[in-house]
Every structure is written in structure tokens, then in C-alpha cells.
PDB file of C-alpha atoms and ligand atoms in Angstrom:
ATOM      1  CA  MET A   1      -2.205 -15.413  -6.106  1.00 97.00           C
ATOM      2  CA  LYS A   2      -0.399 -12.777  -4.070  1.00 98.00           C
ATOM      3  CA  LEU A   3      -1.640 -10.402  -1.411  1.00 98.00           C
ATOM      4  CA  ILE A   4       0.211  -7.126  -1.839  1.00 98.00           C
ATOM      5  CA  VAL A   5       0.298  -5.011   1.307  1.00 98.00           C
ATOM      6  CA  ALA A   6       1.586  -1.486   0.806  1.00 98.00           C
ATOM      7  CA  ILE A   7       2.148   1.048   3.576  1.00 98.00           C
ATOM      8  CA  ILE A   8       2.195   4.486   1.969  1.00 98.00           C
ATOM      9  CA  LYS A   9       1.927   8.175   2.722  1.00 96.00           C
ATOM     10  CA  PRO A  10      -1.753   9.121   3.094  1.00 96.00           C
ATOM     11  CA  HIS A  11      -1.599  11.940   0.528  1.00 96.00           C
ATOM     12  CA  LYS A  12      -0.411   9.446  -2.111  1.00 98.00           C
ATOM     13  CA  LEU A  13      -3.485   7.229  -1.866  1.00 98.00           C
ATOM     14  CA  ASP A  14      -5.454   8.883  -4.675  1.00 98.00           C
ATOM     15  CA  ASP A  15      -2.428   8.767  -6.984  1.00 98.00           C
ATOM     16  CA  VAL A  16      -1.905   5.076  -6.288  1.00 98.00           C
ATOM     17  CA  ARG A  17      -5.571   4.251  -6.790  1.00 98.00           C
ATOM     18  CA  LYS A  18      -5.675   6.143 -10.088  1.00 98.00           C
ATOM     19  CA  ALA A  19      -2.436   4.584 -11.322  1.00 98.00           C
ATOM     20  CA  LEU A  20      -3.741   1.091 -10.586  1.00 98.00           C
ATOM     21  CA  THR A  21      -7.220   1.567 -12.050  1.00 98.00           C
ATOM     22  CA  ASP A  22      -5.816   3.351 -15.133  1.00 98.00           C
ATOM     23  CA  ARG A  23      -3.803   0.183 -15.781  1.00 97.00           C
ATOM     24  CA  GLY A  24      -6.822  -2.076 -15.264  1.00 96.00           C
ATOM     25  CA  HIS A  25      -6.234  -3.256 -11.701  1.00 96.00           C
ATOM     26  CA  PHE A  26      -9.373  -3.155  -9.563  1.00 94.00           C
ATOM     27  CA  GLY A  27     -10.138  -4.074  -5.996  1.00 96.00           C
ATOM     28  CA  MET A  28      -8.357  -2.951  -2.880  1.00 97.00           C
ATOM     29  CA  THR A  29      -8.894  -2.499   0.836  1.00 98.00           C
ATOM     30  CA  VAL A  30      -7.601   0.613   2.543  1.00 98.00           C
ATOM     31  CA  SER A  31      -7.052   1.337   6.231  1.00 98.00           C
ATOM     32  CA  ASN A  32      -5.667   4.231   8.168  1.00 98.00           C
ATOM     33  CA  VAL A  33      -2.765   2.956  10.216  1.00 97.00           C
ATOM     34  CA  GLU A  34       0.151   4.295  12.217  1.00 93.00           C
ATOM     35  CA  GLY A  35       3.681   3.065  12.230  1.00 91.00           C
ATOM     36  CA  PHE A  36       7.344   3.823  12.184  1.00 89.00           C
ATOM     37  CA  GLY A  37      10.343   2.834  10.120  1.00 88.00           C
ATOM     38  CA  ARG A  38      14.023   3.244  10.715  1.00 84.00           C
ATOM     39  CA  GLN A  39      13.731   6.940  11.634  1.00 73.00           C
ATOM     40  CA  LYS A  40      11.626   5.725  14.579  1.00 71.00           C
ATOM     41  CA  GLY A  41       8.892   8.177  13.654  1.00 63.00           C
ATOM     42  CA  ARG A  42      10.801  11.231  14.754  1.00 64.00           C
ATOM     43  CA  THR A  43      11.335  13.478  11.789  1.00 65.00           C
ATOM     44  CA  GLU A  44       8.567  12.984   9.281  1.00 66.00           C
ATOM     45  CA  ILE A  45       6.466  15.619   7.567  1.00 71.00           C
ATOM     46  CA  TYR A  46       2.711  14.979   7.263  1.00 72.00           C
ATOM     47  CA  ARG A  47       0.410  17.537   5.595  1.00 76.00           C
ATOM     48  CA  GLY A  48       3.055  20.190   5.929  1.00 77.00           C
ATOM     49  CA  ALA A  49       3.538  19.684   9.654  1.00 72.00           C
ATOM     50  CA  GLU A  50       6.551  18.014  11.184  1.00 67.00           C
ATOM     51  CA  TYR A  51       5.708  15.017  13.320  1.00 64.00           C
ATOM     52  CA  TYR A  52       7.809  14.302  16.357  1.00 63.00           C
ATOM     53  CA  TYR A  53       5.520  11.556  17.550  1.00 66.00           C
ATOM     54  CA  ASP A  54       6.451   7.922  17.854  1.00 76.00           C
ATOM     55  CA  TRP A  55       3.665   6.971  15.434  1.00 83.00           C
ATOM     56  CA  VAL A  56       3.353   8.459  11.980  1.00 86.00           C
ATOM     57  CA  PRO A  57       0.008   8.268  10.112  1.00 91.00           C
ATOM     58  CA  LYS A  58       0.119   5.982   7.098  1.00 95.00           C
ATOM     59  CA  VAL A  59      -2.360   4.297   4.786  1.00 98.00           C
ATOM     60  CA  LYS A  60      -2.313   0.533   4.314  1.00 98.00           C
ATOM     61  CA  ILE A  61      -3.430  -0.799   0.935  1.00 98.00           C
ATOM     62  CA  GLU A  62      -4.210  -4.475   0.521  1.00 98.00           C
ATOM     63  CA  THR A  63      -4.798  -5.804  -2.962  1.00 98.00           C
ATOM     64  CA  ALA A  64      -4.992  -9.426  -4.082  1.00 98.00           C
ATOM     65  CA  VAL A  65      -3.759 -10.170  -7.595  1.00 98.00           C
ATOM     66  CA  PRO A  66      -3.031 -13.177  -9.803  1.00 97.00           C
ATOM     67  CA  ASP A  67       0.664 -14.134  -9.698  1.00 97.00           C
ATOM     68  CA  GLU A  68       1.229 -12.936 -13.258  1.00 97.00           C
ATOM     69  CA  PHE A  69       0.231  -9.346 -12.366  1.00 97.00           C
ATOM     70  CA  ALA A  70       1.992  -9.070  -9.016  1.00 98.00           C
ATOM     71  CA  GLU A  71       5.238  -7.559 -10.272  1.00 98.00           C
ATOM     72  CA  GLN A  72       3.412  -5.028 -12.436  1.00 98.00           C
ATOM     73  CA  VAL A  73       1.171  -3.945  -9.546  1.00 98.00           C
ATOM     74  CA  ILE A  74       4.175  -3.607  -7.242  1.00 98.00           C
ATOM     75  CA  GLN A  75       5.984  -1.393  -9.758  1.00 98.00           C
ATOM     76  CA  ILE A  76       2.896   0.779 -10.257  1.00 98.00           C
ATOM     77  CA  ILE A  77       2.606   1.276  -6.499  1.00 98.00           C
ATOM     78  CA  ILE A  78       6.302   2.104  -6.158  1.00 98.00           C
ATOM     79  CA  GLU A  79       6.154   4.677  -8.940  1.00 98.00           C
ATOM     80  CA  SER A  80       2.908   6.323  -7.839  1.00 98.00           C
ATOM     81  CA  ALA A  81       3.596   6.349  -4.080  1.00 98.00           C
ATOM     82  CA  ARG A  82       7.143   7.657  -4.277  1.00 98.00           C
ATOM     83  CA  SER A  83       8.051  11.165  -3.187  1.00 95.00           C
ATOM     84  CA  SER A  84      11.726  10.191  -2.777  1.00 93.00           C
ATOM     85  CA  LYS A  85      11.634  11.487   0.796  1.00 90.00           C
ATOM     86  CA  ILE A  86      11.932   9.444   3.958  1.00 89.00           C
ATOM     87  CA  GLY A  87       8.781   7.670   5.037  1.00 91.00           C
ATOM     88  CA  ASP A  88       7.564   6.743   1.538  1.00 96.00           C
ATOM     89  CA  GLY A  89       6.691   3.340   2.913  1.00 97.00           C
ATOM     90  CA  LYS A  90       7.078  -0.370   2.308  1.00 98.00           C
ATOM     91  CA  ILE A  91       5.496  -3.125   0.272  1.00 98.00           C
ATOM     92  CA  PHE A  92       5.089  -6.626   1.641  1.00 98.00           C
ATOM     93  CA  VAL A  93       4.106  -9.528  -0.623  1.00 98.00           C
ATOM     94  CA  LEU A  94       2.341 -12.576   0.783  1.00 98.00           C
ATOM     95  CA  ASN A  95       1.384 -15.802  -0.903  1.00 98.00           C
ATOM     96  CA  LEU A  96      -2.396 -16.095  -1.044  1.00 98.00           C
ATOM     97  CA  PRO A  97      -3.657 -19.689  -1.152  1.00 97.00           C
ATOM     98  CA  CYS A  98      -7.319 -18.940  -1.843  1.00 97.00           C
ATOM     99  CA  ALA A  99     -10.005 -16.295  -2.175  1.00 97.00           C
ATOM    100  CA  TYR A 100     -13.795 -16.441  -2.350  1.00 97.00           C
ATOM    101  CA  ARG A 101     -16.499 -14.190  -3.749  1.00 97.00           C
ATOM    102  CA  ILE A 102     -19.186 -14.268  -1.083  1.00 97.00           C
ATOM    103  CA  ARG A 103     -22.131 -13.546  -3.436  1.00 97.00           C
ATOM    104  CA  THR A 104     -21.542 -16.596  -5.624  1.00 96.00           C
ATOM    105  CA  GLY A 105     -19.336 -18.793  -3.473  1.00 96.00           C
ATOM    106  CA  GLU A 106     -16.888 -19.116  -6.377  1.00 96.00           C
ATOM    107  CA  THR A 107     -13.217 -19.495  -5.622  1.00 96.00           C
ATOM    108  CA  GLY A 108      -9.952 -19.111  -7.509  1.00 91.00           C
ATOM    109  CA  GLU A 109      -8.399 -16.268  -9.505  1.00 91.00           C
ATOM    110  CA  THR A 110     -11.715 -15.309 -11.118  1.00 92.00           C
ATOM    111  CA  VAL A 111     -12.862 -13.765  -7.846  1.00 93.00           C
ATOM    112  CA  LEU A 112     -10.096 -11.142  -7.969  1.00 92.00           C
TER     113      LEU A 112
HETATM  114  N1  ATP B 201       9.820  -3.716   9.088  1.00 63.67           N
HETATM  115  C1  ATP B 201       8.580  -3.228   9.023  1.00 63.67           C
HETATM  116  N2  ATP B 201       7.518  -4.025   9.329  1.00 63.67           N
HETATM  117  C2  ATP B 201       6.269  -3.558   9.265  1.00 63.67           C
HETATM  118  N3  ATP B 201       5.945  -2.320   8.911  1.00 63.67           N
HETATM  119  C3  ATP B 201       6.953  -1.489   8.598  1.00 63.67           C
HETATM  120  C4  ATP B 201       8.323  -1.887   8.636  1.00 63.67           C
HETATM  121  N4  ATP B 201       9.082  -0.847   8.253  1.00 63.67           N
HETATM  122  C5  ATP B 201       8.246   0.154   7.990  1.00 63.67           C
HETATM  123  N5  ATP B 201       6.960  -0.222   8.196  1.00 63.67           N
HETATM  124  C6  ATP B 201       5.758   0.586   8.001  1.00 63.67           C
HETATM  125  O1  ATP B 201       5.993   1.434   6.896  1.00 63.67           O
HETATM  126  C7  ATP B 201       5.867   2.794   7.291  1.00 63.67           C
HETATM  127  C8  ATP B 201       6.834   3.622   6.518  1.00 63.67           C
HETATM  128  O2  ATP B 201       8.145   3.149   6.739  1.00 63.67           O
HETATM  129  P1  ATP B 201       9.347   3.995   6.147  1.00 63.67           P
HETATM  130  O3  ATP B 201       9.046   4.339   4.736  1.00 63.67           O
HETATM  131  O4  ATP B 201       9.647   5.139   7.066  1.00 63.67           O
HETATM  132  O5  ATP B 201      10.521   2.916   6.198  1.00 63.67           O
HETATM  133  P2  ATP B 201      12.074   3.182   6.329  1.00 63.67           P
HETATM  134  O6  ATP B 201      12.727   1.858   6.357  1.00 63.67           O
HETATM  135  O7  ATP B 201      12.300   4.099   7.488  1.00 63.67           O
HETATM  136  O8  ATP B 201      12.455   3.895   4.946  1.00 63.67           O
HETATM  137  P3  ATP B 201      12.851   5.445   4.725  1.00 63.67           P
HETATM  138  O9  ATP B 201      14.286   5.572   5.064  1.00 63.67           O
HETATM  139  O10 ATP B 201      12.565   5.678   3.272  1.00 63.67           O
HETATM  140  O11 ATP B 201      11.953   6.268   5.606  1.00 63.67           O
HETATM  141  C9  ATP B 201       6.089   2.788   8.792  1.00 63.67           C
HETATM  142  O12 ATP B 201       5.467   3.890   9.392  1.00 63.67           O
HETATM  143  C10 ATP B 201       5.452   1.471   9.185  1.00 63.67           C
HETATM  144  O13 ATP B 201       4.047   1.639   9.250  1.00 63.67           O
HETATM  145 MG1   MG B 202      11.416   5.953   7.592  1.00 63.67          MG
END
């Protein structure tokens, strides 16, 4: 299993969610975060306003997927989160040794 962590522009969240669910991928955790990339946060546009702050608002998506679907999910996120402007974000992929469904106690890929 892989844990896919995507940092995206907040206004792209609905597009990413729809793109993933339309293709049959369900289950994600979302957080509002702040960060900066190589522009050091200086010149980004957010909701029409230019941000000169050190920290730019972003959304973090975390979704756990079986290995066989990881590449597809990554490509869907890239396509649906892209505006082709600076600050579109990053995707980090982590190996995920195990997962549990709390209600049943089951473990393995069937919990995803
Ligand atoms: N090396 C990193 N480690 C952790 N988080 C990062 C890293 N780089 C970027 N991020 C996160 O991703 C967000 C978006 O980064 P961003 O898209 O600006 O990256 P970039 O490398 O500057 O690319 P671009 O030139 O397209 O802007 C940042 O605000 C930060 O939250
Ligand atoms: Mg940047």
C-alpha cells in the first residue's frame, strides 16, 4: 500500500475529489495547511489576491491506496490539480505497511 500526500491549491480541492471519485477512488483526509516552495511564498495568487506572506495557504490531501492503483491516483491528482502556474503543489508518496478499519478490526488492503 502507498500513502499519497498531495499539497495542492485550495480552490482545486473539489476538482481533485470529483476526479478521484469519478474514477472509483474513495477515501481521503483533507487538512488546511500553509507552506512555501521555491518561490519562498512571496509571489503567489490566492483567491484573486496576491500573497506576499511567507506562508501560502494550501490543502493537504492524504489518501491510502493499494500499490496497483498508486500511479493512476497520482496521475489523476496531477491532472486535476494543475493550473500550470507556480504554486500548483507537490505529491509525496510513502510506503504504507499496514492499515486498520476500526469498526471491524480488519487489516490489509480491504480496509482501503
Ligand atoms: N520540499 C518540500 N517539502 C515539503 N513540502 C513542500 C516542499 N516543497 C513544496 N512543499 C509544499 O507544497 C506547497 C506548494 O509548493 P510549490 O508548488 O510552490 O512548489 P515549487 O517547488 O515552488 O513549484 P512551483 O515552481 O511550481 O511553484 C508549498 O506551499 C509547501 O506546502
Ligand atoms: Mg512555488
